[in-house]
Each structure stands twice: as C-alpha cells, then as structure tokens.
CSV table of C-alpha atoms and ligand atoms in Angstrom, one decimal:
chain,number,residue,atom,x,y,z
A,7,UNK,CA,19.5,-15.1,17.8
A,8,UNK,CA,16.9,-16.8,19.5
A,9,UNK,CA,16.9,-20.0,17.5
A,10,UNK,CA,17.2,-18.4,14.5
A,11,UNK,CA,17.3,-20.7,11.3
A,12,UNK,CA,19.8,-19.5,8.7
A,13,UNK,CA,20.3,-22.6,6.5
A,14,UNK,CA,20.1,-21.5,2.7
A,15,UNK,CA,19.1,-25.5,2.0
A,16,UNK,CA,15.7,-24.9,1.8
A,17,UNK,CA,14.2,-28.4,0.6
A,18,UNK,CA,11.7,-28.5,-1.7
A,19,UNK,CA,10.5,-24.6,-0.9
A,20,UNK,CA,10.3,-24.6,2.7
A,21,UNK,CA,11.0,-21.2,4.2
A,22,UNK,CA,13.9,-20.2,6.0
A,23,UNK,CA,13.7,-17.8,9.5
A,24,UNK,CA,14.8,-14.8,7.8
A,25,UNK,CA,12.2,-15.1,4.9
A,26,UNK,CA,9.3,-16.1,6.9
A,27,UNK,CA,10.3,-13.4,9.2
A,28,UNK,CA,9.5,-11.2,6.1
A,29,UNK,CA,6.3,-12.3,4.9
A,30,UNK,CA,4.6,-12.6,8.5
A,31,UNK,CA,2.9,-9.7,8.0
A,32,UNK,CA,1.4,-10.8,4.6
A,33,UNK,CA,0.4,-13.9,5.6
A,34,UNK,CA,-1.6,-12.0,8.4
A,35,UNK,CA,-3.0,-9.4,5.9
A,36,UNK,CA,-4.0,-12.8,3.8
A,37,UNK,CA,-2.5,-10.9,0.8
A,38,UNK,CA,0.3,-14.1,0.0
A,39,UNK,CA,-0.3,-15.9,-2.4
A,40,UNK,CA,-1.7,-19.6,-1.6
A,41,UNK,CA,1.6,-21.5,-2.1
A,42,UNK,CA,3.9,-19.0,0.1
A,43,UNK,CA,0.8,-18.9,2.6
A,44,UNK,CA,1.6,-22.7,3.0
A,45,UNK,CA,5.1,-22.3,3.1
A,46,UNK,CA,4.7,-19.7,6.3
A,47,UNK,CA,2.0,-22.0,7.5
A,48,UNK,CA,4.5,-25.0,7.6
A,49,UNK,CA,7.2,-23.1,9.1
A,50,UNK,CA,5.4,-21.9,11.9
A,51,UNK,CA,4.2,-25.3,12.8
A,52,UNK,CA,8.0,-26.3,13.0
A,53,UNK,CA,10.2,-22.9,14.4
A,54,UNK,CA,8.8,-22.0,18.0
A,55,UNK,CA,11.0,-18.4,17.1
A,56,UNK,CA,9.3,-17.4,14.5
A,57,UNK,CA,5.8,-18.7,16.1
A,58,UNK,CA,6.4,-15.8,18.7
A,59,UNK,CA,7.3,-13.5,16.6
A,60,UNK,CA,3.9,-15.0,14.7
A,61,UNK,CA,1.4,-14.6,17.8
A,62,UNK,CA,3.3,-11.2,19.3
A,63,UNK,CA,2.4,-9.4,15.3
A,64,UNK,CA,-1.0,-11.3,15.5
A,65,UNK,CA,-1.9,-9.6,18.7
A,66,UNK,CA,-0.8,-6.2,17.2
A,67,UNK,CA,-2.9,-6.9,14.3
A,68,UNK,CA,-6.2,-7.8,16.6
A,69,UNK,CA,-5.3,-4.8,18.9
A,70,UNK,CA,-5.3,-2.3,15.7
A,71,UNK,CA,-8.4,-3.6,14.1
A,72,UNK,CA,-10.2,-3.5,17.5
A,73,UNK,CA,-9.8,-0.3,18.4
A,74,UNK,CA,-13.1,1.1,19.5
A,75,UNK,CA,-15.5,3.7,17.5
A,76,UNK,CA,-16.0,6.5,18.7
A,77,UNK,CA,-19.3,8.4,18.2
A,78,UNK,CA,-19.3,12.1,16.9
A,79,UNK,CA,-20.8,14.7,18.6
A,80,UNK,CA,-25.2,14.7,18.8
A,81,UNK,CA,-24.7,18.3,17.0
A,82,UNK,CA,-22.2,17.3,14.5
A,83,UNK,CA,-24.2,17.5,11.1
A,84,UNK,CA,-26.6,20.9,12.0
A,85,UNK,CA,-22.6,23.2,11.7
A,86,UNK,CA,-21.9,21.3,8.3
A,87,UNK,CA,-25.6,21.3,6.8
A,88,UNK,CA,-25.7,25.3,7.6
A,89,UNK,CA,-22.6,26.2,5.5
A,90,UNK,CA,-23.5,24.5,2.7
A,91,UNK,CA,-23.9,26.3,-0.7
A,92,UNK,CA,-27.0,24.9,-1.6
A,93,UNK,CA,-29.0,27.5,-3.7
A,94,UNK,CA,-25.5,28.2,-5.4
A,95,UNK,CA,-25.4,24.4,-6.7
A,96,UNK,CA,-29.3,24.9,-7.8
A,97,UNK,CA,-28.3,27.8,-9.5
A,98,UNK,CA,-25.0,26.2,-11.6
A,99,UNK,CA,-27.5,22.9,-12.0
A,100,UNK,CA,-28.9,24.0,-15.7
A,101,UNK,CA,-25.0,25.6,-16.6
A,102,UNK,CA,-23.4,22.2,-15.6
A,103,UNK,CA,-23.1,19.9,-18.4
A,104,UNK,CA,-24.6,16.5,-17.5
A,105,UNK,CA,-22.7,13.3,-17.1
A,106,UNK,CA,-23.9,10.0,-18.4
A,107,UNK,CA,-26.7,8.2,-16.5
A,108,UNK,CA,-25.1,6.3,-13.9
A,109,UNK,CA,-26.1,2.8,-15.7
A,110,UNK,CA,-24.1,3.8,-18.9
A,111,UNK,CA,-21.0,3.8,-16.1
A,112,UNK,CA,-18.6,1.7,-16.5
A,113,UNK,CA,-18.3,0.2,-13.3
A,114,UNK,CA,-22.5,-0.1,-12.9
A,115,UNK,CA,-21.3,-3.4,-14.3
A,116,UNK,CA,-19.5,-5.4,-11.5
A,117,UNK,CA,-15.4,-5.9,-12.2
A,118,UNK,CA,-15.4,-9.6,-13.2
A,119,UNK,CA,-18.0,-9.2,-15.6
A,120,UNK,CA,-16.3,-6.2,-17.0
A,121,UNK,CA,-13.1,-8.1,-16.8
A,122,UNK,CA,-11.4,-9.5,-20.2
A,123,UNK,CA,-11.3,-13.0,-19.2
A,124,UNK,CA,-15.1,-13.0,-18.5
A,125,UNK,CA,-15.7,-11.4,-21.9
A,126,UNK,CA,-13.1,-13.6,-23.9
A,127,UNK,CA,-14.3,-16.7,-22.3
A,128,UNK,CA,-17.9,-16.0,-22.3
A,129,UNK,CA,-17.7,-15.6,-26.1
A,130,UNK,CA,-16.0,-18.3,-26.8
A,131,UNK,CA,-18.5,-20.5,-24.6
A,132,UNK,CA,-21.4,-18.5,-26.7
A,133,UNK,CA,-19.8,-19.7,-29.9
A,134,UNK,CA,-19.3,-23.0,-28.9
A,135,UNK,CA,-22.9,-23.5,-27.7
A,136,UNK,CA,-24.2,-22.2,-30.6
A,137,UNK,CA,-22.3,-24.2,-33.3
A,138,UNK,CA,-23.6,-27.4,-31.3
A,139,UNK,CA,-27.0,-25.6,-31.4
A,140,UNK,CA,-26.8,-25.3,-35.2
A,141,UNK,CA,-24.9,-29.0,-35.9
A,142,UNK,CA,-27.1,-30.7,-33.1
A,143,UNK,CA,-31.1,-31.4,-33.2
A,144,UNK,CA,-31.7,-27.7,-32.1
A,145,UNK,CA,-31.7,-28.0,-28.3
A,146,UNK,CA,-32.7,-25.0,-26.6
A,147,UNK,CA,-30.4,-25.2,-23.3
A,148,UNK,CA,-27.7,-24.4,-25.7
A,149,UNK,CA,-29.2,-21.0,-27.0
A,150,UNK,CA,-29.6,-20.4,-23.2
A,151,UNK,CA,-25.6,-20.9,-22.8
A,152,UNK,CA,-24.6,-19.0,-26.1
A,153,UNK,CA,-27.1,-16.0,-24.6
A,154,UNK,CA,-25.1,-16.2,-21.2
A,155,UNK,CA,-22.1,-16.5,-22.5
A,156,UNK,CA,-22.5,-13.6,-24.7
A,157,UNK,CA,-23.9,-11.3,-22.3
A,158,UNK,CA,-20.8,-9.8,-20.4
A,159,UNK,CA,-19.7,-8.2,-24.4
A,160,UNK,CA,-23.1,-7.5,-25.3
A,161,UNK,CA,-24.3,-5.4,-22.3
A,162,UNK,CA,-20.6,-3.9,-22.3
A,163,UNK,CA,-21.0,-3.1,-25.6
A,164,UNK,CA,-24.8,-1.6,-25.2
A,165,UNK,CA,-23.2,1.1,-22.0
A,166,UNK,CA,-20.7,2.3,-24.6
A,167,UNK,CA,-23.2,2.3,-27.4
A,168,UNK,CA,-25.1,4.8,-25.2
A,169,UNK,CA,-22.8,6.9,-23.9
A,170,UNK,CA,-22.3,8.0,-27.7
A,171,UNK,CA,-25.7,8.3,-28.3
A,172,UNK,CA,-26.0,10.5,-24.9
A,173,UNK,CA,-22.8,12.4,-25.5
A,174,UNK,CA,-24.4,12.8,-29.5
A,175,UNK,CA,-27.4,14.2,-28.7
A,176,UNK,CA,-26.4,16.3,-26.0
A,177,UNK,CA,-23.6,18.1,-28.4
A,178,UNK,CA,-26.8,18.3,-31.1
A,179,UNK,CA,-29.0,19.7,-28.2
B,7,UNK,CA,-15.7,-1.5,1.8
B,8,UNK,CA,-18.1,1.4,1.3
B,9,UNK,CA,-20.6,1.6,-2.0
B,10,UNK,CA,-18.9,3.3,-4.2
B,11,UNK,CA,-22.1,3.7,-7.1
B,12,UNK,CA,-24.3,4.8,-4.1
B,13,UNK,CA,-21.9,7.5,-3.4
B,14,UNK,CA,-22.0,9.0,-7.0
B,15,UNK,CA,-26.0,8.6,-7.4
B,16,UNK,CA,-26.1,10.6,-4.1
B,17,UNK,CA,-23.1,13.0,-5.1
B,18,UNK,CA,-24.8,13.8,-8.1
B,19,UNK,CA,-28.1,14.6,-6.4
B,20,UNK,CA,-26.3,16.7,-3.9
B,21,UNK,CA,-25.1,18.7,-7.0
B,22,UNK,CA,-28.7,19.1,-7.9
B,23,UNK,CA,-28.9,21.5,-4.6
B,24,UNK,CA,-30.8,18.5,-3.1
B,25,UNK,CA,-30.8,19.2,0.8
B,26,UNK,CA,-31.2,15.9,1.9
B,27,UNK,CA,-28.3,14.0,0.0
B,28,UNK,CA,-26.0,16.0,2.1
B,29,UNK,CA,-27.4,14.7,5.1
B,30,UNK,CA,-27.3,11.0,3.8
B,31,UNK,CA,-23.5,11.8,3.0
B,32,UNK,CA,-22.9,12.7,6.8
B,33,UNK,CA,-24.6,9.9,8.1
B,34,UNK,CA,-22.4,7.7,5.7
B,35,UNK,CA,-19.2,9.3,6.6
B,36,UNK,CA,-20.1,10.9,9.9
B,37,UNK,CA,-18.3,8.3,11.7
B,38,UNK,CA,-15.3,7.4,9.9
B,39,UNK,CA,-14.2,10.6,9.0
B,40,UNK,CA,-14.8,11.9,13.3
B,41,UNK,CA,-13.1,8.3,14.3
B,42,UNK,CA,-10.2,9.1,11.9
B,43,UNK,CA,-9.9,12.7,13.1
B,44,UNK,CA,-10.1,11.8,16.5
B,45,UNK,CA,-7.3,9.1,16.7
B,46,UNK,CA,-5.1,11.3,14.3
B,47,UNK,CA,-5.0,14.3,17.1
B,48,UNK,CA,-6.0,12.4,20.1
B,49,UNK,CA,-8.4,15.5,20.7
B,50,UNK,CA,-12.4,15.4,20.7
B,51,UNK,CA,-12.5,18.8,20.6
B,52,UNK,CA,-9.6,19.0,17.5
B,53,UNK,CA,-11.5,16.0,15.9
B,54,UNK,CA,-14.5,17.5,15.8
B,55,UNK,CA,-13.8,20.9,14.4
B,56,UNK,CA,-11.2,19.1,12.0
B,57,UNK,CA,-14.2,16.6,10.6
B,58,UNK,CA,-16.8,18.9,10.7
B,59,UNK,CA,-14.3,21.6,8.1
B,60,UNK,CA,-13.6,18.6,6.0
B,61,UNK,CA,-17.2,18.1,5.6
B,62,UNK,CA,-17.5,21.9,4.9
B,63,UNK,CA,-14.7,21.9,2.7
B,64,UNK,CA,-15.6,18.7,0.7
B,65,UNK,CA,-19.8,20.1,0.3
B,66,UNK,CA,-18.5,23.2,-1.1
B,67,UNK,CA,-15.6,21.7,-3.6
B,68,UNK,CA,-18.1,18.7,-5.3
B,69,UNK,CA,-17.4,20.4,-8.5
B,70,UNK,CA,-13.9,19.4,-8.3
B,71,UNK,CA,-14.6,15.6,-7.5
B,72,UNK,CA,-13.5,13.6,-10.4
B,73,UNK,CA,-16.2,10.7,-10.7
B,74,UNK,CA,-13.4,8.1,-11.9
B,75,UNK,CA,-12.2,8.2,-8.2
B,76,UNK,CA,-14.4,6.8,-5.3
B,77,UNK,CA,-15.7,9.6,-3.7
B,78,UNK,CA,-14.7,7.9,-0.2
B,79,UNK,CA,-11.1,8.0,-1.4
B,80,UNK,CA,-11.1,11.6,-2.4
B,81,UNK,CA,-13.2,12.6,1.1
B,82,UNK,CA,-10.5,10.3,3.2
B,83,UNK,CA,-7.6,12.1,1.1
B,84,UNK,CA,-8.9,15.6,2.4
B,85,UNK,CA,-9.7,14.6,5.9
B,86,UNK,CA,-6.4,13.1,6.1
B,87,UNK,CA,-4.5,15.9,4.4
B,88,UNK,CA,-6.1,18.0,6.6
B,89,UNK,CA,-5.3,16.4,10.0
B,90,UNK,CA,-1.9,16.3,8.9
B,91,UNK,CA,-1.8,20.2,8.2
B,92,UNK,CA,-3.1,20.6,11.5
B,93,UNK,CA,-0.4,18.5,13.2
B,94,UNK,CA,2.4,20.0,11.2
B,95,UNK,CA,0.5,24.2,12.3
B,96,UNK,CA,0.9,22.6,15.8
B,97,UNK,CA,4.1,21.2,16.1
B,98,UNK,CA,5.7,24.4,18.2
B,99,UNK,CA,4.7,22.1,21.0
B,100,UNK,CA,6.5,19.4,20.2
B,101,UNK,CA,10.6,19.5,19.8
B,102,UNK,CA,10.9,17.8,16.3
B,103,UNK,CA,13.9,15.6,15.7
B,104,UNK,CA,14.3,15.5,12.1
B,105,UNK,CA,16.5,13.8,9.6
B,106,UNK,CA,16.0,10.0,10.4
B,107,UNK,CA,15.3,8.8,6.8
B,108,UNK,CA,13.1,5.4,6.4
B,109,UNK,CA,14.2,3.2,4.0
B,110,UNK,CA,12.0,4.7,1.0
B,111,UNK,CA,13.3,7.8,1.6
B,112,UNK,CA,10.6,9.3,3.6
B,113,UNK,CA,11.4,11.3,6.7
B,114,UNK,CA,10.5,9.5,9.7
B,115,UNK,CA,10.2,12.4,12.4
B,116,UNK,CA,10.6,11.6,16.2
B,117,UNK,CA,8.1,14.1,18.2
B,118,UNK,CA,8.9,14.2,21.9
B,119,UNK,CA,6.6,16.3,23.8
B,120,UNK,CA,8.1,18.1,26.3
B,121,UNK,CA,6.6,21.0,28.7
B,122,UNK,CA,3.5,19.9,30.8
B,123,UNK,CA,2.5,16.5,32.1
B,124,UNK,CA,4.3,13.7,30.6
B,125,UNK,CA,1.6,11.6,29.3
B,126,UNK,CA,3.8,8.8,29.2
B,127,UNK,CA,4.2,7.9,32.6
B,128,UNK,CA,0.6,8.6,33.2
B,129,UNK,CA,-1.1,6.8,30.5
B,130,UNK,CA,1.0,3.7,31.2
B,131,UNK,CA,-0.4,2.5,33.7
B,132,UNK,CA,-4.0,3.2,32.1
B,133,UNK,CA,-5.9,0.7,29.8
B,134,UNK,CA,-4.6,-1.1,26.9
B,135,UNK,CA,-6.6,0.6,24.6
B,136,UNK,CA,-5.4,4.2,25.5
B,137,UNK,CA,-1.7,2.9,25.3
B,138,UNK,CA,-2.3,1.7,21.7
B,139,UNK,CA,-3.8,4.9,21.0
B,140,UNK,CA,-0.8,6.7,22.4
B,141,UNK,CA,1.7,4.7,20.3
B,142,UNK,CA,-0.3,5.6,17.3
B,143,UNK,CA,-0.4,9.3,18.0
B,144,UNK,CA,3.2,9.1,18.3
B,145,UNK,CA,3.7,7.7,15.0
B,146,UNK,CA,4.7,10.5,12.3
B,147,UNK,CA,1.4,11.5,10.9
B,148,UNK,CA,2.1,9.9,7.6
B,149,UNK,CA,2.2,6.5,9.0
B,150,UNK,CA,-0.3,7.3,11.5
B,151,UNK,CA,-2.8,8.0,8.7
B,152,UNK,CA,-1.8,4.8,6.9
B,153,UNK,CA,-2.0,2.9,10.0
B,154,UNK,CA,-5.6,4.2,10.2
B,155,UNK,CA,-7.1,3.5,6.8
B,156,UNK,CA,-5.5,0.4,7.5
B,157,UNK,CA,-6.8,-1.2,10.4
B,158,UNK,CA,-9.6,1.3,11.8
B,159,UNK,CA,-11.4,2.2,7.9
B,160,UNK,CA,-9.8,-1.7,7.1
B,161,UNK,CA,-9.7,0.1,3.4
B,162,UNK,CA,-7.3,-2.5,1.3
B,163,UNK,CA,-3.5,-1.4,0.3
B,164,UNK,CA,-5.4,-0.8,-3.5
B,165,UNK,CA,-7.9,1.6,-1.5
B,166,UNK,CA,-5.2,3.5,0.0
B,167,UNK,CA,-3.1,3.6,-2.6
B,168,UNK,CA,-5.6,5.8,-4.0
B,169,UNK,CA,-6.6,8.1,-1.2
B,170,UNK,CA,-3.4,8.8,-0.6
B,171,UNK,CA,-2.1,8.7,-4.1
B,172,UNK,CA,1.1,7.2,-3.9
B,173,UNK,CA,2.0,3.4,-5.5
B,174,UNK,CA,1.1,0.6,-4.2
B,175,UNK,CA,4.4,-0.8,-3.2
B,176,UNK,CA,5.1,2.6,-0.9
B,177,UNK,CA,1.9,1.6,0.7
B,178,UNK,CA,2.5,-1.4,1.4
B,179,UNK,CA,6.2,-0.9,2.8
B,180,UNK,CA,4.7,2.4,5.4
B,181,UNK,CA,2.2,-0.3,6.5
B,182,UNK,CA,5.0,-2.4,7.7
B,183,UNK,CA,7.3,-0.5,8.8
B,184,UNK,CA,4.2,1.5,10.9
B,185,UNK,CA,3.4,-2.2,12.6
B,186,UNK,CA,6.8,-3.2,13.5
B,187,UNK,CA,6.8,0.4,15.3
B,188,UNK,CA,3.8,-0.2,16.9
B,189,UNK,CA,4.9,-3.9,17.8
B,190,UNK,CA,8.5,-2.2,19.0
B,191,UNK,CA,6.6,0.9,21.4
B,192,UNK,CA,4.2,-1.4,22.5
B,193,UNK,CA,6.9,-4.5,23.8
B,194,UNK,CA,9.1,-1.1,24.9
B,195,UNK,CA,6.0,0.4,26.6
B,196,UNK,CA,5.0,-2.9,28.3
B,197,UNK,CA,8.0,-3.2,30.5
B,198,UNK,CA,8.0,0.5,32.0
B,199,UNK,CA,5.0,0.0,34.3
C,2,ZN,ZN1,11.7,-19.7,11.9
C-alpha cells in the first residue's frame, strides 16, 4: 500500500506505519501520552502516507467540531415551564429529607486538592516546615508553609466532620 | 465543560418549587439539548418536540437524580435515550439491514432509506456542512450520539463514559470506529458529484 512502512526494526521507539496509523486519532484528540505524541509527531514529519492519512482525519476532526449551532425555537421554554409540577415539589419540600449543604460536598473542593498526592505531599511539606520552624530561630514564613501545606487534609477533614454533625442532628431532630 | 456545582445548587432550588431555577436550567441546556436533538433526527420539527419532552420528563423525575452524577450527564443520557427511542419507533421507514457486528460486539445497522426522494443525490451537490450532517444521520444512532457528545457537546471520553454508562474503553473504540466511518462516507460521498 501506498508507501506503507512495515519494518518491525523500530530504532530507538520510532513508530512504524501500522502503529502510527493506530494512534492518529489520539494524537488528534491530544489524549497520548507525551512520549508517543512525539513518536507520531516524528513519524509524520518523515512518512508523506501516513501525513495524508494525518491531514484527511484532521479535516474530519475540524469539520465535526465546527458544525454550526443551531438555535431552538423563540417559544421553546413557555411548553416546558407550563408542565412543570411545581406546587407538587413545594408540597414534598418539608417530607423530603435534606441533603448536606452543598459546601460539605465533596467535590465543593476542586479534584487536585481533594486528590491523595496533594494531601500526602502537602503534609509532609507541613511537617517539614514545621520541624525547621521549631529547630530554626522561629521564622514565620515557615508556619505560613506548614499552614498551606496542611490545608488540603484539614479542610477535607472539616467537610466530613460536618457532614456527621449535619447527618447527627438531623437524625436527633 | 459545564459547572457541575452550579447545576446541583440550582437543582436543589428547583426542588424547593422555585419557578425560576427551572428557567435558568433551560437557558443552560436549551441549546445543547435542541442542537443534539436536531442533528440526531435531522428534523426541527422532531427536535423540538423531542427536547422540549426531555425537558418535561427530566423537571418532573428530579427526585430520581442521583447528586453523585453530574446532572448534565444524567439530562444528556435521557435526551439521548430518547432520540434513540424515537429513531428505533420510526424505523418502518427505513429497510434495516441487520447483523453486521462491530468489533465490540455491537450491532452496527445499515439504514437505507428507500421510498420518496433520495436525499442522497440531492444533498450532494448541496453545502459541505449539510453533507456532514447527512453522514452523521446515517450513522447507527448509537454512534451517532457518541459522535455528538463528542465533537458538537466536546464532552471528554470520561464525560461520556458516564452519560452513556458504559466503560471507558467501549467509548473510546465507538468514537473511532464512528470517525473512520465518517472519514470513509465522506471520501465515498466526495466523488459522486
Ligand atoms: Zn507512515
């Protein structure tokens, strides 16, 4: 096939046709990873085949992403907003039992300060700081870092903290 | 791609009976859900009675919304749930090849229209745009729908994974297979003029 490049001696990671061929549509997503995003990167600057293939799937992509909106109807919402139930979901609003405050959510918190590496490393950095703090002449830039470093556990810690108290009281209540 | 703790502060207002969060939920969805609709039948009028009863549906089931899911995902799984019903109800006009199997088993159905004008040969020679929306529309709804979250909602493979509630891997696989047929009706398409 058209130029096709079916050596298996692939020096030092380069791609061959058949694999690049396969991750062409990753590569335009941007979902490889960075080293096999190179690797598709060099082998398109060298294979005019698989640089066809490369623009002809590109275009695709740009078509499909630029399809135009289209805008709904001037009357859309008045049909939706007349059907809907609304003295029925005043009337269940004392029977329903209430959630948490939407701060005691988990993901009020944003995902890489909820996430374990933030926490772990964040601590560690807090004890660090601190142990200088307490061996060094007391400098207050390293309270600062133990309080930053801390804070991803601590407020985690605080949402759960009230999320029992809530779910307490309200089982009390 | 869409605020996902805005949604639930405005959800749980409209379970309060609060006539106004509704109306910011329409004006937040409004479009997507009527864009999605509309390229899924290829029918303004279809679209807009199709959006406007997901709407309906989705106002009157908030009870059932599980907060750990974003409330987009759970409105795009019913709008595209429902579009799909509608296009399976419908298929007496279409003659429906069946039994080509993809490779992850699911059934990729050929629909040929047949009866009336052929829009093929008509829509040909018409803009780009309405060519790409004809090979879409004759994708098999399933990888329509993908195709759509995809590239029109630009939702990431995560986000669809959980609208339409299948793994990750599946999701990714329909979205490829979905472009290459795209990029194979569109190269097929381009030489009939
Ligand atoms: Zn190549």
């Amino acid at each position: 096939m058209d130029g096709y490049d079916q050596r298996n001696d692939r020096a030092e990671g380069a791609l061959n046709c058949p694999d690049c061929r396969q991750e062409l549509q990753d590569y335009l997503d941007g979902t490889l990873d960075k080293k096999r995003s190179l690797g598709v990167f060099l082998h398109l600057r060298e294979c005019a085949a698989c640089r066809v293939e490369h623009d002809a799937l590109h275009a695709v992509f740009m078509r499909l992403d630029t399809l135009p909106e289209l805008e709904a109807p001037a009357d859309f919402d008045a049909a939706v907003l007349a059907s809907v139930p609304y003295a029925a979901y005043r009337a269940m609003e004392p029977l329903r039992r209430e959630r948490v405050p939407v701060f005691l959510e988990d993901h009020f918190l944003p995902a890489w300060m909820r996430a374990r590496v933030t926490r772990a490393g964040g601590l560690i950095a807090a004890a660090g700081a601190t142990g200088a703090w307490l061996a060094g002449p007391g400098q207050a830039w390293l309270l600062v870092v133990a309080a930053a470093g801390a804070a991803p556990e601590i407020l985690l810690r605080l949402q759960w903290v009230g999320r029992r108290l809530v779910g307490v009281r309200r089982a009390e209540g | 791609m869409f605020d996902r703790h805005q949604d639930l502060k405005t959800i749980r207002r409209c379970k309060r009976g609060e006539e106004a969060a509704f109306a910011e939920i329409l004006a937040r969805y409004r479009g997507p859900i009527y864009n999605l609709c509309h390229r899924m039948t290829r029918n303004p009028e279809d679209a807009r009675d199709l959006s406007q009863e997901v709407f309906i549906k989705v106002f009157r089931l908030l009870d059932r919304y599980d907060e750990e899911f974003a409330f987009s995902s759970w409105l795009f799984r019913i709008a595209t749930n429902h579009c799909i019903d509608h296009l399976r109800r419908n298929r007496m006009r279409f003659l429906s090849l069946e039994g080509v199997t993809g490779p992850d088993g699911e059934e990729f159905e050929l629909q040929i229209p047949h009866g009336g004008p052929e829009p093929d040969t008509v829509l040909e020679r018409k803009e780009a745009v309405q060519r790409l929306e004809e090979v879409i529309a004759d994708l098999p709804p399933h990888y329509r729908a993908i195709t759509l979250l995809r590239h029109q909602q630009q939702l990431s493979y995560d986000e669809i994974a959980e609208v339409l509630q299948l793994p990750l891997g599946t999701v990714k696989a329909r979205i490829h297979r979905a472009r290459a047929q795209i990029q194979q009706m569109l190269e097929a398409r381009a030489y009939d003029i």
